[in-house]
PDB file of C-alpha atoms in Angstrom:
ATOM      1  CA  MET A   1       0.008   0.023  -0.019  1.00 49.00           C
ATOM      2  CA  THR A   2       1.437   3.324  -1.005  1.00 54.00           C
ATOM      3  CA  ASP A   3      -1.485   5.640  -0.120  1.00 79.00           C
ATOM      4  CA  ASP A   4      -0.585   8.625   2.061  1.00 92.00           C
ATOM      5  CA  LEU A   5      -2.730   8.798   5.161  1.00 96.00           C
ATOM      6  CA  THR A   6      -2.180  12.550   5.516  1.00 96.00           C
ATOM      7  CA  GLY A   7      -5.543  14.337   6.032  1.00 95.00           C
ATOM      8  CA  VAL A   8      -8.529  14.909   8.319  1.00 97.00           C
ATOM      9  CA  TRP A   9     -10.337  11.782   9.774  1.00 97.00           C
ATOM     10  CA  ASP A  10     -13.534  11.519  11.606  1.00 97.00           C
ATOM     11  CA  GLY A  11     -13.498   8.852  14.180  1.00 96.00           C
ATOM     12  CA  THR A  12     -15.339   6.953  16.895  1.00 95.00           C
ATOM     13  CA  TYR A  13     -14.177   4.639  19.630  1.00 94.00           C
ATOM     14  CA  ILE A  14     -16.234   2.494  22.028  1.00 92.00           C
ATOM     15  CA  GLN A  15     -15.431   2.973  25.597  1.00 86.00           C
ATOM     16  CA  PRO A  16     -16.772   0.437  28.166  1.00 83.00           C
ATOM     17  CA  SER A  17     -19.437   2.031  30.480  1.00 80.00           C
ATOM     18  CA  VAL A  18     -19.440   5.245  28.373  1.00 82.00           C
ATOM     19  CA  GLY A  19     -20.368   4.059  24.900  1.00 85.00           C
ATOM     20  CA  MET A  20     -19.422   5.705  21.615  1.00 92.00           C
ATOM     21  CA  VAL A  21     -17.122   8.705  21.615  1.00 90.00           C
ATOM     22  CA  THR A  22     -16.518  10.788  18.524  1.00 94.00           C
ATOM     23  CA  PHE A  23     -13.257  12.466  17.765  1.00 95.00           C
ATOM     24  CA  LEU A  24     -11.585  14.461  14.938  1.00 97.00           C
ATOM     25  CA  THR A  25      -7.995  13.616  13.904  1.00 97.00           C
ATOM     26  CA  THR A  26      -5.553  15.329  11.666  1.00 97.00           C
ATOM     27  CA  LEU A  27      -2.862  12.837  10.477  1.00 96.00           C
ATOM     28  CA  ILE A  28       0.418  13.666   8.910  1.00 97.00           C
ATOM     29  CA  ASP A  29       2.069  10.592   7.161  1.00 96.00           C
ATOM     30  CA  SER A  30       5.732  11.195   6.354  1.00 96.00           C
ATOM     31  CA  GLY A  31       7.025   8.050   4.643  1.00 93.00           C
ATOM     32  CA  GLY A  32       5.210   5.832   7.199  1.00 93.00           C
ATOM     33  CA  ALA A  33       5.948   7.943  10.287  1.00 97.00           C
ATOM     34  CA  LEU A  34       2.599   9.181  11.622  1.00 98.00           C
ATOM     35  CA  GLY A  35       2.040  12.383  13.556  1.00 98.00           C
ATOM     36  CA  GLY A  36      -0.976  14.572  14.224  1.00 97.00           C
ATOM     37  CA  SER A  37      -3.548  15.812  16.602  1.00 97.00           C
ATOM     38  CA  VAL A  38      -6.933  14.647  18.092  1.00 96.00           C
ATOM     39  CA  THR A  39      -9.804  16.654  19.543  1.00 95.00           C
ATOM     40  CA  GLU A  40     -12.585  14.917  21.489  1.00 92.00           C
ATOM     41  CA  PRO A  41     -15.179  15.689  24.059  1.00 90.00           C
ATOM     42  CA  CYS A  42     -14.536  14.867  27.747  1.00 83.00           C
ATOM     43  CA  MET A  43     -16.875  11.975  28.664  1.00 77.00           C
ATOM     44  CA  THR A  44     -16.042  11.391  32.301  1.00 74.00           C
ATOM     45  CA  SER A  45     -18.310  12.792  35.003  1.00 74.00           C
ATOM     46  CA  GLY A  46     -17.005  15.885  36.695  1.00 74.00           C
ATOM     47  CA  CYS A  47     -14.481  16.533  33.957  1.00 75.00           C
ATOM     48  CA  PRO A  48     -13.251  20.126  34.303  1.00 74.00           C
ATOM     49  CA  VAL A  49     -12.752  20.542  30.546  1.00 78.00           C
ATOM     50  CA  ARG A  50     -15.248  20.165  27.764  1.00 84.00           C
ATOM     51  CA  THR A  51     -12.759  19.119  25.075  1.00 88.00           C
ATOM     52  CA  HIS A  52      -9.519  17.098  25.237  1.00 88.00           C
ATOM     53  CA  ASN A  53      -6.617  17.650  22.841  1.00 92.00           C
ATOM     54  CA  ALA A  54      -4.095  15.024  22.185  1.00 94.00           C
ATOM     55  CA  SER A  55      -1.072  14.364  19.933  1.00 96.00           C
ATOM     56  CA  ILE A  56      -0.387  11.258  17.868  1.00 96.00           C
ATOM     57  CA  ALA A  57       3.011   9.599  17.273  1.00 98.00           C
ATOM     58  CA  GLY A  58       3.285   6.223  15.428  1.00 98.00           C
ATOM     59  CA  GLN A  59       3.888   4.413  12.243  1.00 97.00           C
ATOM     60  CA  ARG A  60       2.330   2.791   9.214  1.00 96.00           C
ATOM     61  CA  SER A  61       3.770  -0.333   7.613  1.00 94.00           C
ATOM     62  CA  GLY A  62       1.768  -1.509   4.649  1.00 93.00           C
ATOM     63  CA  THR A  63      -1.799  -1.777   5.787  1.00 95.00           C
ATOM     64  CA  MET A  64      -0.873  -1.867   9.507  1.00 97.00           C
ATOM     65  CA  VAL A  65      -1.041   1.220  11.687  1.00 97.00           C
ATOM     66  CA  SER A  66       0.054   1.782  15.225  1.00 98.00           C
ATOM     67  CA  PHE A  67       0.264   4.907  17.294  1.00 98.00           C
ATOM     68  CA  ILE A  68       0.107   6.356  20.676  1.00 97.00           C
ATOM     69  CA  LYS A  69      -2.400   9.111  21.555  1.00 95.00           C
ATOM     70  CA  THR A  70      -0.998  11.382  24.290  1.00 95.00           C
ATOM     71  CA  TYR A  71      -3.440  13.758  25.959  1.00 90.00           C
ATOM     72  CA  GLU A  72      -2.270  17.359  26.541  1.00 86.00           C
ATOM     73  CA  PRO A  73      -2.323  17.966  29.405  1.00 77.00           C
ATOM     74  CA  PRO A  74      -2.508  14.503  30.912  1.00 71.00           C
ATOM     75  CA  GLY A  75      -4.994  13.969  33.752  1.00 67.00           C
ATOM     76  CA  TYR A  76      -8.623  13.590  34.459  1.00 63.00           C
ATOM     77  CA  GLY A  77      -8.290   9.793  33.737  1.00 63.00           C
ATOM     78  CA  TYR A  78      -6.573  10.494  30.401  1.00 68.00           C
ATOM     79  CA  ASP A  79      -2.903  10.017  29.582  1.00 87.00           C
ATOM     80  CA  ASN A  80      -1.595   7.692  26.815  1.00 93.00           C
ATOM     81  CA  VAL A  81      -3.748   5.278  24.801  1.00 94.00           C
ATOM     82  CA  PHE A  82      -2.285   2.751  22.395  1.00 96.00           C
ATOM     83  CA  TYR A  83      -3.922   2.142  18.966  1.00 97.00           C
ATOM     84  CA  GLU A  84      -3.358  -0.739  16.470  1.00 97.00           C
ATOM     85  CA  GLY A  85      -5.375  -1.164  13.321  1.00 98.00           C
ATOM     86  CA  ALA A  86      -5.497  -1.740   9.616  1.00 97.00           C
ATOM     87  CA  VAL A  87      -6.118   0.529   6.729  1.00 96.00           C
ATOM     88  CA  ASN A  88      -8.667  -0.535   4.058  1.00 96.00           C
ATOM     89  CA  ALA A  89      -7.677  -1.055   0.403  1.00 93.00           C
ATOM     90  CA  ASP A  90      -8.568   2.465  -0.809  1.00 92.00           C
ATOM     91  CA  ALA A  91      -7.127   4.149   2.330  1.00 94.00           C
ATOM     92  CA  THR A  92     -10.314   5.690   3.421  1.00 95.00           C
ATOM     93  CA  GLU A  93     -10.831   3.852   6.725  1.00 96.00           C
ATOM     94  CA  ILE A  94      -8.629   2.713   9.588  1.00 97.00           C
ATOM     95  CA  SER A  95     -10.239   0.212  12.108  1.00 97.00           C
ATOM     96  CA  GLY A  96      -8.804  -1.567  15.028  1.00 97.00           C
ATOM     97  CA  ARG A  97      -8.420  -1.680  18.763  1.00 97.00           C
ATOM     98  CA  TRP A  98      -7.225   0.758  21.455  1.00 96.00           C
ATOM     99  CA  ARG A  99      -5.957  -0.113  24.940  1.00 94.00           C
ATOM    100  CA  LEU A 100      -4.721   1.631  27.991  1.00 89.00           C
ATOM    101  CA  PRO A 101      -1.207   0.735  29.032  1.00 85.00           C
ATOM    102  CA  GLY A 102      -0.994  -1.622  32.005  1.00 81.00           C
ATOM    103  CA  ALA A 103      -4.795  -2.027  32.267  1.00 75.00           C
ATOM    104  CA  THR A 104      -7.374  -4.394  30.830  1.00 80.00           C
ATOM    105  CA  LEU A 105      -9.478  -1.495  29.497  1.00 86.00           C
ATOM    106  CA  SER A 106      -9.737  -1.570  25.748  1.00 92.00           C
ATOM    107  CA  GLY A 107     -12.168  -1.254  22.833  1.00 93.00           C
ATOM    108  CA  THR A 108     -12.593  -0.717  19.081  1.00 96.00           C
ATOM    109  CA  PHE A 109     -12.116   2.297  17.012  1.00 97.00           C
ATOM    110  CA  LEU A 110     -12.963   3.399  13.455  1.00 97.00           C
ATOM    111  CA  MET A 111     -11.489   6.410  11.474  1.00 97.00           C
ATOM    112  CA  VAL A 112     -13.016   7.557   8.232  1.00 97.00           C
ATOM    113  CA  ARG A 113     -11.156   9.924   5.958  1.00 96.00           C
ATOM    114  CA  SER A 114     -12.900  13.219   5.446  1.00 93.00           C
ATOM    115  CA  SER A 115     -13.956  13.844   1.884  1.00 80.00           C
ATOM    116  CA  LYS A 116     -12.567  17.414   2.110  1.00 56.00           C
ATOM    117  CA  THR A 117      -8.960  18.287   2.730  1.00 50.00           C
ATOM    118  CA  ALA A 118      -8.148  20.582   5.635  1.00 46.00           C
ATOM    119  CA  GLU A 119      -7.218  23.323   3.202  1.00 49.00           C
ATOM    120  CA  THR A 120     -10.578  23.112   1.412  1.00 51.00           C
ATOM    121  CA  THR A 121     -12.406  23.230   4.674  1.00 48.00           C
ATOM    122  CA  ALA A 122     -10.411  26.283   5.922  1.00 50.00           C
ATOM    123  CA  ALA A 123     -11.077  28.057   2.640  1.00 53.00           C
ATOM    124  CA  GLU A 124     -14.811  27.283   2.813  1.00 55.00           C
ATOM    125  CA  GLU A 125     -14.837  28.697   6.393  1.00 53.00           C
ATOM    126  CA  GLN A 126     -13.186  31.938   5.311  1.00 55.00           C
ATOM    127  CA  VAL A 127     -15.856  32.378   2.546  1.00 57.00           C
ATOM    128  CA  LYS A 128     -18.644  32.033   5.225  1.00 57.00           C
ATOM    129  CA  GLU A 129     -17.270  34.781   7.446  1.00 58.00           C
ATOM    130  CA  PRO A 130     -18.980  38.116   7.061  1.00 55.00           C
ATOM    131  CA  VAL A 131     -17.029  40.938   5.422  1.00 55.00           C
ATOM    132  CA  ARG A 132     -16.432  43.814   7.799  1.00 51.00           C
TER     133      ARG A 132
END
């Protein structure tokens, strides 16, 4: 597989006792080295922030993907999460499992490539802004 995974991805993961959590990821694929960022809502009760931000660092080898999501700042029950999955044939979906280090807590995830590039979305948002 030679498809570049760089782009915006809409995702969901299933967290036991919480259910489905949605997130937005921007991936940068540099020759198989993965980086990027994640934004997702806080789903724990009493969470002092509405939205969590995290960074991604990992790798792609063929159709296999693995990365660590590191919450910034860590805390509130969030720190590092390990992801392992596979990319589909046309590089529009990544699915697999996530797990917490040193714990039995894990679940599934799915990421779907956005049909628009980040640059297109940013340009569209500028057009929507009123002229002053």
